[in-house]
Amino acid sequence: MKNFFILIKRFLPPYKKYVVWTFILNFLSTIFNLFSFATIIPILQILFGIQTEKHSFVGWSFSSIDSFVFSITNNAFNFIEQIIDNQGYWIALCCLAAFLAGMTLLKTGTQYLASIALVPVRTGVQRDIRNGIYRKITSLPIGYFNAERKGDIMSRMTGDVNEIEASIMSSLEVIFKNPLMIVVYVAMLLILSWKLTIFVIILLPISGYLVGNVGRNLKKSSLTGQQQMGAVLSQIEETLGGIRIVKAFNAEKKLINRFNVLSEQVRRTFNKINSKYLLAHPLGEFLGTMVICVVLLYGGMLILDKSGGLDAAQFIYYLIVFYSVVPPFKDLSRATYSVQKGMASLYRVDEILSVKNPIKQIENLPIEDFVSEIEFKNVRFKYADVWVLNNINLTVSKGKTVALVGQSGSGKSTMVDLIPRFYDVTEGEILLDGKNIKTLNIFDLRELMGNVNQEAILFNDTFFNNITFGVDSATEEQVITAAQIANAHEFIMATENGYQTNIGDRGGRLSGGQRQRVSIARAILKNPPILILDEATSALDTESELLVQKALDNLMKNRTSIVVAHRLSTIRSADEICVIHEGEIVERGTHEELITFNGQYKKLCDAQMFK
C-alpha cells in the first residue's frame, strides 16, 4: 500500500477540498448510523420489560467520555419513560420509529453526499494520469521510442490506465470511508465493553494477514498479465502496420499461431488473477463469521458471569455495532485486493512517467532568427556502444544547400536528427550562429526548421488541418498558396470536400506522391529559414518524383537546406555535397568537383548510372 499513498500524495492535492468534505460527511454518516442502532436498547429494555429501573434527568456532563455517554443514555431513557407514562407504549414506539427513520435518512443522505464529493476526485485523478502520460510521451526524445514497443506504450496508456480506474480509483471511496467507520465503531465498542473489544482487536489482524497475503500475490500476477497484454497489443500494431507484407509472404498462419500463443498466456495469467481476486469475498465472509462466532461465545460468557459490564440489551447493541464493523472491514480487504491488482498497472504507468529525458536544456537562450550559419564542430555520436558519427566538421552557411550522400547506415539521417536535437551529440558541439544548440530554447530552435522525411507523416484529419499542423491562425488563402507551391492544390480540389476532406489513417487514401506534396505544403506554410529534407523523394515513382522535386525546388528557394539523398540526380545543383562513409565525411565539393575527383561519389553515381 506504500505506492498507493504515494499516488495519493502525487495526484490528490488539487482535490483536497473534496477529500475533506468526504471525510466530514462519512464521519456524520457513521455517527447517525450509531444513533439509529441505539434505538434497539430502549426497545428491548423498556418496551419489553427487560429494564425496570427508572431514570431521572441529570445535568449534561462533558468532563469525560464516560460521563458524557452516561448523560446521553440516562436522559434518553428518562425521556422515553416520560413518554410511556404520559402517552403510553404506542406513542413511545412511534417516537422511536420516527427517530430511527430520521437517523437513517440523515445517514443515507450524508453517505450519498460523501460519495458524490468523491466523484470529481476519481475522474480527475484518472484524467490527470492519462494527461500526464501523454505529456510525457510527447516530451520524450525519439530515441526512447526506438527502444520501446509502440504497442506496449499504447497498452500502458489505455489498458493500464483503465485498470487503475477500475481497481484503484474505484476503491478510493472504500479507502476514504471504511477506515473512518471502523475507527468510530471500534471506539463505540470500547465504550460499551473494553474487555470484549480488546479480545476482538487481537483477532482482526490475524484475518487481515490472511487476506493481505493473497493480495500481495495478486500484484505479482497482475504485473505479469499487463506485460503480456502489452505484447499482444504490440503484435496487433505490428500486424496492422505491416499487413501488406503479411499477405505478400503468406505469413497469416505464422502470425495467427504466434498470436494464439500470446492469447493463451494472457488467458492463463488472468485465470490466476481472477481466481485470487474472487477469493476475497468468500475468505472475508468466512473470517468475518468466525470472528463473530468467537465474539458471541466470549461475550455471552461475560454476560452470564456478569463480569463484562453489559446487560443483554447492551450486548445485542454491541453485536449490532460489531457486525457493522465487519462489512467495512471486508470491503476494505476487497479494496486492498483491487488496489494490489491496480498497483501493477500503476507501476507500469510509472515506468513511463519516471523516465528521465536525456535532452536537457542547459540554458534557455531565446532565438528570434537564423542569421549566419550552422556548424558541426568535432561531432561524434553513438546510440549505444557503437560510434555512428566520427569527427564531423561541417559548416552550412545561410542560404546554401548542402547535400549528404552515402550508403545506407553511413550516418546521414543521424546527422540531420542532431540539428533539431532529436538526439544530443555525444562529443563535440553543433553551433547555430556561434551558439551551442544545447544552450538554446528547444522550442525556438525547432521553430526555425521545417522537415520533410522519406515517409510523409500525416494524421487522420482533413487536408486543411494537416497542412496547418503546427501553425496557428493560418488563413485559408495561406493554406491554398502553400498547396499551390507544393503542386498539391489540384488533387486536393478534386476530392469530394476539397481542403475539408479527411485523408484517412496516415493519409491512406492518398498516393505516395500526394502524401509527400501535402507534407511539403505543411513545411511551406511554416515558412522556416532552415529546411531539412531526409530522402524526401526516394520512395516515389519517376512521375511522382518529378512533381515532388519541383515542389521541393519551390520550397528550397531562399532557404538554408540540408538534404539527405539516395537519388543523386536530385542534389546535382547543391552548393556542397558531402559524402558520408562509416560515419565520417570522406569527400566534399560540388557535383562537378566530386566527379572530377573520381572517388566515392563517382562510384555512387556510376552505380546509379548517372553521368
Coordinates of C-alpha atoms in Angstrom, one line a residue, residues 81-92 95:
E81 CA -40.1 6.7 30.3
Q82 CA -41.9 10.1 30.5
I83 CA -43.5 9.4 27.1
I84 CA -44.6 6.0 28.2
D85 CA -46.0 7.3 31.5
N86 CA -47.8 10.2 29.8
Q87 CA -48.7 8.9 26.3
G88 CA -48.4 5.1 26.5
Y89 CA -46.3 2.5 24.9
W90 CA -47.7 3.0 21.4
I91 CA -46.7 6.7 21.2
A92 CA -43.2 5.8 22.6
C95 CA -41.3 8.2 18.6

